[in-house]
Coordinates of C-alpha atoms in Angstrom, one line a residue:
F1 CA -0.2 0.0 0.2
L2 CA 1.2 3.6 -0.8
T3 CA -1.8 5.5 0.9
L4 CA -4.2 4.3 3.7
G5 CA -6.9 5.3 0.9
E6 CA -6.6 2.1 -1.1
F7 CA -8.0 0.5 2.0
Q8 CA -11.3 1.1 0.6
F9 CA -10.5 -1.4 -2.1
I10 CA -10.6 -4.1 0.1
P11 CA -14.1 -5.4 0.7
E12 CA -13.9 -6.9 4.2
L13 CA -12.7 -3.1 5.5
D14 CA -16.0 -1.2 5.9
F15 CA -15.8 2.4 6.6
K16 CA -15.2 2.4 10.3
T17 CA -12.8 -0.3 10.4
R18 CA -10.5 1.9 8.0
Q19 CA -10.8 4.5 10.3
Y20 CA -10.0 2.8 13.5
L21 CA -7.1 1.1 11.2
S22 CA -5.3 4.8 10.4
L23 CA -4.9 5.2 14.0
F24 CA -2.6 2.4 13.9
T25 CA -1.2 2.1 10.5
Y26 CA 1.4 3.4 8.1
A27 CA 1.0 3.0 4.6
G28 CA 4.1 4.7 2.2
E29 CA 7.8 4.3 1.5
T30 CA 9.7 2.3 4.4
L31 CA 13.0 1.9 3.0
S32 CA 15.9 4.2 4.2
I33 CA 17.6 5.0 0.8
S34 CA 20.9 6.3 1.2
P35 CA 21.9 9.3 -1.0
T36 CA 24.4 8.8 -3.9
C37 CA 27.6 10.8 -3.5
K38 CA 26.4 12.9 -6.7
E39 CA 23.4 13.9 -4.5
I40 CA 25.4 14.7 -1.4
L41 CA 27.9 17.0 -3.7
L42 CA 25.1 18.5 -5.9
D43 CA 21.8 18.8 -4.3
G44 CA 22.8 20.7 -1.2
K45 CA 22.1 24.3 -0.6
N46 CA 24.4 26.9 -1.5
E47 CA 24.7 30.4 -0.4
L48 CA 27.0 33.2 -1.5
S49 CA 27.2 36.5 -0.1
Y50 CA 29.0 39.7 -0.6
N51 CA 29.2 42.5 1.7
T52 CA 31.0 46.1 1.2
E53 CA 31.5 49.0 3.6
I54 CA 31.5 52.2 2.4
P55 CA 32.6 55.0 4.9
F56 CA 31.3 58.6 4.7
Y57 CA 34.8 59.8 6.7
K58 CA 38.3 59.4 5.9
R59 CA 40.5 57.6 8.3
A60 CA 43.4 59.2 9.7
G61 CA 45.7 56.4 8.0
F62 CA 44.8 57.8 4.8
Y63 CA 45.9 61.2 5.6
S64 CA 50.0 61.8 4.5
H65 CA 50.3 65.2 6.8
K66 CA 49.7 65.3 10.5
E67 CA 47.0 68.3 12.2
D68 CA 50.4 70.7 12.5
G69 CA 50.9 70.0 8.7
S70 CA 54.2 68.2 8.7
L71 CA 55.0 64.8 7.2
K72 CA 53.5 61.4 8.5
V73 CA 56.0 59.0 9.0
P74 CA 55.4 56.4 5.9
S75 CA 54.9 53.7 8.2
Q76 CA 52.1 55.3 9.7
I77 CA 50.2 55.8 6.5
Y78 CA 47.8 53.1 4.8
L79 CA 48.7 51.1 1.7
G80 CA 45.2 50.3 0.4
H81 CA 42.0 51.6 -0.4
P82 CA 39.1 52.8 2.2
L83 CA 36.4 49.9 1.7
R84 CA 36.1 46.4 3.1
H85 CA 35.0 43.4 1.3
T86 CA 34.0 40.1 2.3
I87 CA 32.8 37.2 0.3
R88 CA 31.2 34.2 1.4
Y89 CA 30.3 31.0 -0.1
R90 CA 28.3 27.9 2.1
Y91 CA 27.0 24.5 0.7
K92 CA 25.1 22.4 3.1
Y93 CA 23.5 18.6 2.7
G94 CA 21.9 18.3 6.1
Q95 CA 24.7 17.0 8.4
R96 CA 26.7 14.8 5.7
L97 CA 28.5 17.7 3.9
N98 CA 29.1 21.3 4.6
Y99 CA 31.7 23.2 3.0
G100 CA 32.5 26.8 2.3
F101 CA 35.5 29.8 2.1
T102 CA 35.8 33.4 3.1
L103 CA 37.5 36.1 1.7
E104 CA 38.0 39.1 3.6
Q105 CA 40.1 42.6 3.1
D106 CA 39.8 45.3 5.5
T107 CA 39.3 48.8 5.2
G108 CA 42.9 50.1 4.8
E109 CA 44.5 47.0 3.5
P110 CA 45.7 46.5 0.0
F111 CA 44.6 44.5 -2.8
K112 CA 46.7 42.4 -4.6
T113 CA 49.6 44.0 -3.7
H114 CA 52.6 43.5 -1.2
S115 CA 52.1 39.7 -1.3
I116 CA 48.6 39.4 -0.7
Q117 CA 47.0 37.5 -3.4
P118 CA 44.6 38.9 -3.8
F119 CA 42.4 39.2 -0.2
D120 CA 44.2 39.9 3.3
Y121 CA 42.3 37.0 4.4
A122 CA 41.2 33.7 3.0
S123 CA 39.7 30.5 5.1
F124 CA 37.9 27.3 4.0
Y125 CA 36.4 24.2 5.5
I126 CA 35.2 20.9 4.8
H127 CA 33.3 18.8 6.8
Y128 CA 32.1 15.5 6.2
A129 CA 30.1 12.9 8.3
S130 CA 29.1 9.4 8.0
A131 CA 25.3 8.3 7.7
T132 CA 25.5 6.6 11.2
P133 CA 27.0 9.2 13.8
R134 CA 30.2 7.1 14.0
W135 CA 32.9 9.2 12.2
E136 CA 33.8 12.7 11.0
L137 CA 36.5 14.4 9.5
L138 CA 37.1 17.8 9.1
L139 CA 39.8 19.8 6.5
G140 CA 40.8 23.0 6.5
D141 CA 39.9 25.8 9.1
F142 CA 38.3 24.9 12.8
K143 CA 38.0 25.5 16.4
V144 CA 38.7 22.8 18.9
N145 CA 36.4 22.3 22.1
M146 CA 38.7 20.3 24.4
G147 CA 39.8 19.4 27.9
M148 CA 38.6 21.0 31.5
G149 CA 41.4 23.2 32.2
L150 CA 42.3 26.8 33.2
L151 CA 40.5 27.8 29.9
I152 CA 37.3 26.0 30.6
G153 CA 35.6 25.9 27.0
R154 CA 36.5 29.4 26.0
N155 CA 34.9 30.7 22.9
F156 CA 32.1 28.0 23.3
F157 CA 29.9 29.0 26.5
G158 CA 29.3 31.5 29.0
G159 CA 32.5 31.0 31.5
K160 CA 33.4 29.2 34.7
A161 CA 30.4 29.9 36.8
S162 CA 27.7 29.0 33.8
M163 CA 30.1 25.5 33.7
L164 CA 30.2 24.7 37.3
N165 CA 26.2 25.3 38.1
S166 CA 25.5 22.7 34.7
R167 CA 25.4 19.2 35.3
T168 CA 25.7 18.8 31.4
Y169 CA 28.9 17.2 30.5
F170 CA 30.4 19.2 27.1
A171 CA 32.3 16.6 24.8
T172 CA 35.2 17.0 22.8
R173 CA 34.1 18.2 19.5
F174 CA 35.5 20.2 16.1
S175 CA 33.6 22.8 14.7
P176 CA 34.0 24.6 11.3
H177 CA 35.8 27.9 11.4
K178 CA 33.2 30.3 8.9
G179 CA 33.9 33.9 10.5
T180 CA 36.3 36.8 9.7
D181 CA 37.9 36.1 13.2
E182 CA 42.0 35.6 11.7
T183 CA 43.3 34.3 15.3
N184 CA 41.3 32.2 17.5
F185 CA 41.2 28.7 15.5
M186 CA 43.3 25.9 13.8
R187 CA 44.4 25.2 10.4
G188 CA 44.8 21.6 9.0
F189 CA 43.0 18.7 9.7
A190 CA 40.7 16.7 12.5
A191 CA 38.8 13.5 12.7
T192 CA 36.2 12.0 15.4
Y193 CA 35.8 8.4 15.7
Q194 CA 32.5 6.8 18.1
W195 CA 32.6 3.6 18.9
K196 CA 29.7 2.5 21.7
N197 CA 30.4 4.7 24.7
W198 CA 34.4 5.8 23.5
Q199 CA 35.3 8.8 21.3
A200 CA 38.7 9.0 19.9
N201 CA 39.6 12.8 18.5
A202 CA 42.9 13.9 16.8
F203 CA 43.9 17.2 14.9
V204 CA 47.0 18.7 13.5
S205 CA 47.6 22.5 12.3
L206 CA 49.9 24.3 10.7
R207 CA 49.3 27.7 10.2
N208 CA 51.0 31.2 10.5
L209 CA 50.8 33.6 13.2
D210 CA 51.6 37.7 13.2
S211 CA 53.8 38.4 16.1
R212 CA 56.6 41.2 16.7
I213 CA 60.1 40.0 16.6
A214 CA 62.9 41.3 18.2
A215 CA 66.8 40.2 18.4
G216 CA 65.2 36.7 16.7
E217 CA 63.0 36.5 19.6
V218 CA 59.1 36.7 19.6
T219 CA 58.0 39.5 22.0
S220 CA 54.1 39.4 21.4
F221 CA 51.6 37.6 18.9
L222 CA 49.2 40.4 17.1
T223 CA 45.5 39.1 17.1
S224 CA 43.8 42.1 15.0
G225 CA 44.4 41.0 11.7
L226 CA 44.8 44.5 10.2
H227 CA 47.7 44.7 7.8
R228 CA 47.3 48.4 6.3
T229 CA 50.9 49.5 6.8
T230 CA 54.5 48.9 6.3
V231 CA 54.9 48.3 9.6
E232 CA 51.9 45.6 9.9
Q233 CA 52.9 44.0 6.7
E234 CA 56.4 43.1 8.3
R235 CA 54.8 41.7 11.3
R236 CA 52.2 39.5 8.9
N237 CA 52.5 35.8 9.1
N238 CA 56.1 35.8 10.1
L239 CA 55.7 32.8 12.4
Q240 CA 54.7 29.2 12.0
A241 CA 52.8 27.7 14.6
F242 CA 52.2 23.9 14.9
T243 CA 49.6 22.3 17.1
T244 CA 48.5 18.9 17.7
G245 CA 46.4 16.8 19.8
I246 CA 44.7 13.5 20.6

């Protein structure tokens, strides 16, 4: 039977019996058909967005002279134009496959010059999960929620007080990095495998960081993500960080 209405073709079932049967029976497709690779890759939801910010004022970094009329130091002048651009693309097929990329250029950052090809910030991710919640893979930029130490899940929930008042246990998990934050994320590969009540997680990350270096030593890390001047350009991606965990 494809519909409950087909019950009327059975002479032994009167109208009242069919009414009762409708409360306890189901008619329709009962086989769960797994989607094909083509359906997973092409039949999902696509989303493309573009955002630009046009300022109605001029920032100080675009002026070549100070207020007293004297020339500014070249390292204080912005190398790029005043517009800010963001391009986002997202693809989603349920919980099975998610991927996308983000391109961003902040105000004052040069376009396709000074080793920027062509946007100052580029991020991508691919997240795939099996049909049964057994394993999942994440490639590209992602965030890690792991451990119960001093950080106690920073960037994922309120804080220590809310964590202590809750009886919910937050399991280790990986999530794609979809925003324009150029600092708080990993870049590489992550995997999760679930077996009964056990969960195994592993990740590897290798990414560039902005830093101040003096006499061959790192004095501080820069987290603004801005690369507008020659000094900021010199500190851009001048350090590599390798992180792994299991």
